Amino acid sequence: MEFERHEAPHMVPTANVARMMQQVLLALVPAAVAHIWFFGPGLVFNLLVATAACVGGEALMMRLRGRPAVGALSDYSALVTAALLAFALPSLTPWWVTATGALFGIVVAKHLYGGIGFNIFNPAMAGYVVVLVAFPMHLNLWVAPRMGDIDYQFLTILQTLTYTVTGSLPDALTYDDISRATPLDAMKSGLNDLRTTVEIRSLPIMGDFGGVGWEWIGNFIAIGGFWLMVRKVIRWHIPLGVGAGLLIPAGIMWLLSPGTEPSPGFHMFSGAALLCAFFIATDPVSAAASPKGRLVYGAGIGFLIYAIRTWGANVDGVAFAVLIMNMAVPAIDRITRPRIVGHSKDAGTL
Amino acid sequence: MTSGHFIDRLQTGLWQENPGLVQLLGLCPLLAVTSTFINGLGLGVATLLVLTCSNVLVSATRRWILAEIRVPIYVLIIASLVTCTELIFKAWFPALDRSLGIFIPLIVTNCAIVARAELFASRNGIVASFFDGLGMGTGFALLLMAIGFFRELVGKGSLFADFHMLFGGEPLAGLVLVDGGWLLAILPPGAFFSLALAVALKNHLDRKRDAARKT
């Protein structure tokens, strides 16, 4: 009698790149809504430009490499790169800045290294660093968050679109009217002017931990990140590592000198620290491989963010921290290689 | 040696074994000074001069140089030539000399020159060494000019700015196409990207030629 036979695997895994990336995009939605509420519709335009550039760049590179473009585009990874870049850029960014960053991330950082799975550097952060170096003026213009003070000026949807397309503001408004120092900016320049953290924290842009608006976006990013953990899209090692690497030195310095060092809560809820911990550093391709390695990798990023914010020239250091630790990943992987079952610690390495 | 050999030496230096594109030698000045075309041209000419003369001198004295101490002797020869070149630049092109700064004296440490002395001039006759130096130096200078041209165009939006530094006359702003450009190109990372693009382009052209030859 002939039985029906099945070859292994008998349980087909449901996880694949496209599903993972879809869930990452979904997890960013609440934070995107909060971002649009506080900083206006600029994020939508950034997202559109970055998506067009990322998808276009990916299709072009796949064509040049002689491979089917549809396969690469249907895994959604270019969309995640676009979304992360759009979140990293100020909400008012001219289109050529966004497109430069997106194209550089996809073409140079991703495809010149061999495409998804082979890129050493996180494409979104590589693109961000390039525009940060190439267009410093545009990257420092953050509009004021919606916070209910009297002189709050905001751009309408049409004015935002005009700025994205032409890079110029309406005649009646100047940069000073609509832009504000970010919380990290205010903290850094305030401390340089020998003011105490308590004085700086009493500025109207400051909220409970970070800045008004910023910390709410941070909350929604954290919620999205925890949802990704529950869905097992990301694991807890890298977020914990980033948190520990940032908060432990910040906490020690704050306890030693609370007047001149911002609190750990401020560090966590300002800038891109939470976005980095849950969404940027957890990029599975450019991160370390083993659980122990991921803890080390995350902690390195966290500490570098603290170091750049405290002693560096830039106000936030997420992109640089991620790129520097990307470079360290081969060494981390080598040192934290897990023991092979049945072998002794010394003899069991491959 | 026949004249075919000399043309072959020139071609080798210009393309097949271009010191910058293939051997990746002398990258320090290549990356550091090529922010404009005129800087690239100035340093390229200086390097060409030193490389050709040092090749001839090393080749002429090769029978008396002891193998054990050959590298210090090469450095002595190159250093004296670089000193002459630097004085020439100071006397006739003071503006260009200020713009290139330390990179004129640093030609001494350009490994492309020592490499040619060691690999070619110490084993070949004077005429062949002369053509080798000419080819390699021209190849290096052309690469410096090409990268300088590209970086100036992308980074500043201008072409051939400050030509007066080399040719005298009134200060020139060059051909300004756009006011301001993509800042990254004239910063150090831009130099690395430009060189990488140039190497990729050369490999691509070579591969295309090989494929055409096979069919």
mmCIF file of C-alpha atoms in Angstrom, chain A residues 131-299:
data_model
loop_
_atom_site.group_PDB
_atom_site.id
_atom_site.type_symbol
_atom_site.label_atom_id
_atom_site.label_comp_id
_atom_site.label_asym_id
_atom_site.label_seq_id
_atom_site.Cartn_x
_atom_site.Cartn_y
_atom_site.Cartn_z
ATOM 1 C CA VAL A 131 22.500 64.600 4.401
ATOM 2 C CA LEU A 132 23.526 65.731 7.886
ATOM 3 C CA VAL A 133 27.040 66.343 6.569
ATOM 4 C CA ALA A 134 25.969 67.666 3.173
ATOM 5 C CA PHE A 135 23.065 69.922 4.183
ATOM 6 C CA PRO A 136 23.691 70.951 7.821
ATOM 7 C CA MET A 137 21.498 74.039 7.510
ATOM 8 C CA HIS A 138 18.366 72.170 6.454
ATOM 9 C CA LEU A 139 18.811 69.495 9.102
ATOM 10 C CA ASN A 140 18.811 71.959 11.983
ATOM 11 C CA LEU A 141 15.426 73.487 11.255
ATOM 12 C CA TRP A 142 12.890 71.889 13.576
ATOM 13 C CA VAL A 143 9.476 73.513 13.770
ATOM 14 C CA ALA A 144 7.980 74.197 17.174
ATOM 15 C CA PRO A 145 5.772 71.431 18.510
ATOM 16 C CA ARG A 146 2.091 72.167 19.101
ATOM 17 C CA MET A 147 2.229 73.128 22.763
ATOM 18 C CA GLY A 148 -0.382 75.786 23.333
ATOM 19 C CA ASP A 149 1.805 78.842 23.882
ATOM 20 C CA ILE A 150 0.803 82.176 22.451
ATOM 21 C CA ASP A 151 3.429 82.748 19.801
ATOM 22 C CA TYR A 152 3.012 79.317 18.287
ATOM 23 C CA GLN A 153 3.080 79.664 14.521
ATOM 24 C CA PHE A 154 2.374 76.759 12.298
ATOM 25 C CA LEU A 155 2.413 76.125 8.581
ATOM 26 C CA THR A 156 -0.701 75.009 6.789
ATOM 27 C CA ILE A 157 -0.659 71.861 4.696
ATOM 28 C CA LEU A 158 -0.225 73.905 1.540
ATOM 29 C CA GLN A 159 2.629 75.961 3.006
ATOM 30 C CA THR A 160 4.359 72.783 4.175
ATOM 31 C CA LEU A 161 4.000 71.288 0.725
ATOM 32 C CA THR A 162 5.395 74.468 -0.834
ATOM 33 C CA TYR A 163 8.390 74.320 1.488
ATOM 34 C CA THR A 164 8.994 70.669 0.697
ATOM 35 C CA VAL A 165 8.938 71.392 -3.026
ATOM 36 C CA THR A 166 10.734 74.741 -3.216
ATOM 37 C CA GLY A 167 12.652 75.010 0.060
ATOM 38 C CA SER A 168 11.363 78.505 0.765
ATOM 39 C CA LEU A 169 8.974 79.772 3.406
ATOM 40 C CA PRO A 170 5.908 81.981 2.784
ATOM 41 C CA ASP A 171 6.786 85.676 2.687
ATOM 42 C CA ALA A 172 5.142 86.553 5.988
ATOM 43 C CA LEU A 173 7.093 83.998 8.008
ATOM 44 C CA THR A 174 10.774 83.708 8.861
ATOM 45 C CA TYR A 175 12.666 80.724 10.158
ATOM 46 C CA ASP A 176 12.683 82.288 13.615
ATOM 47 C CA ASP A 177 8.878 82.418 13.685
ATOM 48 C CA ILE A 178 8.308 78.746 13.169
ATOM 49 C CA SER A 179 11.423 76.987 14.383
ATOM 50 C CA ARG A 180 12.481 76.297 17.937
ATOM 51 C CA ALA A 181 15.518 74.814 19.577
ATOM 52 C CA THR A 182 14.927 71.137 20.163
ATOM 53 C CA PRO A 183 15.076 69.994 23.807
ATOM 54 C CA LEU A 184 18.535 68.547 23.259
ATOM 55 C CA ASP A 185 19.666 71.780 21.592
ATOM 56 C CA ALA A 186 18.290 73.887 24.419
ATOM 57 C CA MET A 187 19.912 71.648 27.016
ATOM 58 C CA LYS A 188 23.297 71.723 25.322
ATOM 59 C CA SER A 189 23.426 75.461 24.724
ATOM 60 C CA GLY A 190 21.950 76.168 28.163
ATOM 61 C CA LEU A 191 24.597 74.100 29.899
ATOM 62 C CA ASN A 192 27.257 75.828 27.805
ATOM 63 C CA ASP A 193 25.899 79.156 29.093
ATOM 64 C CA LEU A 194 26.453 77.845 32.642
ATOM 65 C CA ARG A 195 22.771 77.541 33.433
ATOM 66 C CA THR A 196 21.566 74.678 35.615
ATOM 67 C CA THR A 197 19.410 71.822 34.393
ATOM 68 C CA VAL A 198 16.563 73.047 36.610
ATOM 69 C CA GLU A 199 16.547 76.421 34.848
ATOM 70 C CA ILE A 200 16.688 74.804 31.436
ATOM 71 C CA ARG A 201 13.956 72.353 32.329
ATOM 72 C CA SER A 202 11.653 75.272 33.180
ATOM 73 C CA LEU A 203 11.609 76.430 29.542
ATOM 74 C CA PRO A 204 8.174 76.138 27.910
ATOM 75 C CA ILE A 205 9.410 73.573 25.365
ATOM 76 C CA MET A 206 10.260 71.106 28.126
ATOM 77 C CA GLY A 207 7.742 68.488 29.188
ATOM 78 C CA ASP A 208 7.721 65.971 32.002
ATOM 79 C CA PHE A 209 10.867 64.125 30.887
ATOM 80 C CA GLY A 210 11.918 65.280 27.440
ATOM 81 C CA GLY A 211 10.327 68.056 25.397
ATOM 82 C CA VAL A 212 6.655 68.802 24.811
ATOM 83 C CA GLY A 213 5.486 66.610 21.958
ATOM 84 C CA TRP A 214 8.761 64.750 21.679
ATOM 85 C CA GLU A 215 8.101 62.617 24.719
ATOM 86 C CA TRP A 216 4.636 61.658 23.484
ATOM 87 C CA ILE A 217 6.082 60.508 20.191
ATOM 88 C CA GLY A 218 8.598 58.578 22.275
ATOM 89 C CA ASN A 219 5.785 56.914 24.199
ATOM 90 C CA PHE A 220 4.097 55.746 21.021
ATOM 91 C CA ILE A 221 7.386 54.530 19.608
ATOM 92 C CA ALA A 222 7.919 52.501 22.779
ATOM 93 C CA ILE A 223 4.409 51.060 22.510
ATOM 94 C CA GLY A 224 5.071 50.070 18.916
ATOM 95 C CA GLY A 225 8.388 48.581 19.966
ATOM 96 C CA PHE A 226 6.846 46.479 22.737
ATOM 97 C CA TRP A 227 4.220 45.265 20.288
ATOM 98 C CA LEU A 228 7.025 44.167 17.959
ATOM 99 C CA MET A 229 8.594 42.284 20.871
ATOM 100 C CA VAL A 230 5.314 40.543 21.625
ATOM 101 C CA ARG A 231 5.010 39.618 17.967
ATOM 102 C CA LYS A 232 8.611 38.331 18.152
ATOM 103 C CA VAL A 233 9.678 40.526 15.253
ATOM 104 C CA ILE A 234 12.438 41.938 17.433
ATOM 105 C CA ARG A 235 13.923 40.479 20.612
ATOM 106 C CA TRP A 236 14.595 42.283 23.848
ATOM 107 C CA HIS A 237 18.390 42.223 23.826
ATOM 108 C CA ILE A 238 19.134 45.248 21.682
ATOM 109 C CA PRO A 239 16.527 47.612 23.217
ATOM 110 C CA LEU A 240 17.694 46.613 26.697
ATOM 111 C CA GLY A 241 21.304 47.093 25.667
ATOM 112 C CA VAL A 242 20.673 50.547 24.231
ATOM 113 C CA GLY A 243 18.680 51.538 27.306
ATOM 114 C CA ALA A 244 21.342 50.311 29.702
ATOM 115 C CA GLY A 245 24.205 51.805 27.728
ATOM 116 C CA LEU A 246 22.509 55.194 27.685
ATOM 117 C CA LEU A 247 20.819 55.297 31.092
ATOM 118 C CA ILE A 248 23.512 53.837 33.347
ATOM 119 C CA PRO A 249 26.206 56.439 32.542
ATOM 120 C CA ALA A 250 23.553 59.159 32.409
ATOM 121 C CA GLY A 251 22.186 58.040 35.779
ATOM 122 C CA ILE A 252 25.594 57.926 37.454
ATOM 123 C CA MET A 253 26.549 61.372 36.176
ATOM 124 C CA TRP A 254 23.150 62.779 37.150
ATOM 125 C CA LEU A 255 23.423 61.430 40.691
ATOM 126 C CA LEU A 256 26.915 62.885 41.025
ATOM 127 C CA SER A 257 25.957 66.315 39.705
ATOM 128 C CA PRO A 258 22.222 66.840 39.109
ATOM 129 C CA GLY A 259 22.690 70.544 38.393
ATOM 130 C CA THR A 260 24.928 70.144 35.371
ATOM 131 C CA GLU A 261 23.860 66.764 33.998
ATOM 132 C CA PRO A 262 20.443 66.106 32.435
ATOM 133 C CA SER A 263 18.484 63.280 34.027
ATOM 134 C CA PRO A 264 18.317 59.785 32.538
ATOM 135 C CA GLY A 265 14.643 60.372 31.788
ATOM 136 C CA PHE A 266 15.555 63.377 29.684
ATOM 137 C CA HIS A 267 18.090 61.326 27.770
ATOM 138 C CA MET A 268 15.613 58.540 27.130
ATOM 139 C CA PHE A 269 12.764 60.751 25.941
ATOM 140 C CA SER A 270 14.735 63.245 23.839
ATOM 141 C CA GLY A 271 16.042 63.005 20.338
ATOM 142 C CA ALA A 272 15.900 59.650 18.670
ATOM 143 C CA ALA A 273 16.939 57.441 21.603
ATOM 144 C CA LEU A 274 13.714 55.423 21.742
ATOM 145 C CA LEU A 275 13.394 55.204 17.978
ATOM 146 C CA CYS A 276 16.966 53.925 17.915
ATOM 147 C CA ALA A 277 16.421 51.371 20.683
ATOM 148 C CA PHE A 278 13.326 49.788 19.152
ATOM 149 C CA PHE A 279 13.503 50.422 15.425
ATOM 150 C CA ILE A 280 16.926 51.513 14.176
ATOM 151 C CA ALA A 281 19.409 49.439 16.158
ATOM 152 C CA THR A 282 17.219 46.332 15.813
ATOM 153 C CA ASP A 283 17.774 46.103 12.051
ATOM 154 C CA PRO A 284 18.568 42.378 11.873
ATOM 155 C CA VAL A 285 21.053 42.656 9.014
ATOM 156 C CA SER A 286 23.500 45.171 10.401
ATOM 157 C CA ALA A 287 23.228 44.114 14.079
ATOM 158 C CA ALA A 288 25.232 41.464 15.896
ATOM 159 C CA ALA A 289 24.015 37.872 15.573
ATOM 160 C CA SER A 290 24.035 36.146 18.983
ATOM 161 C CA PRO A 291 21.942 37.253 21.986
ATOM 162 C CA LYS A 292 25.048 38.128 23.980
ATOM 163 C CA GLY A 293 26.478 39.961 21.013
ATOM 164 C CA ARG A 294 23.261 41.953 20.656
ATOM 165 C CA LEU A 295 23.453 43.066 24.277
ATOM 166 C CA VAL A 296 27.016 44.273 23.703
ATOM 167 C CA TYR A 297 26.034 45.905 20.409
ATOM 168 C CA GLY A 298 23.073 47.704 21.992
ATOM 169 C CA ALA A 299 25.079 48.826 25.003
#
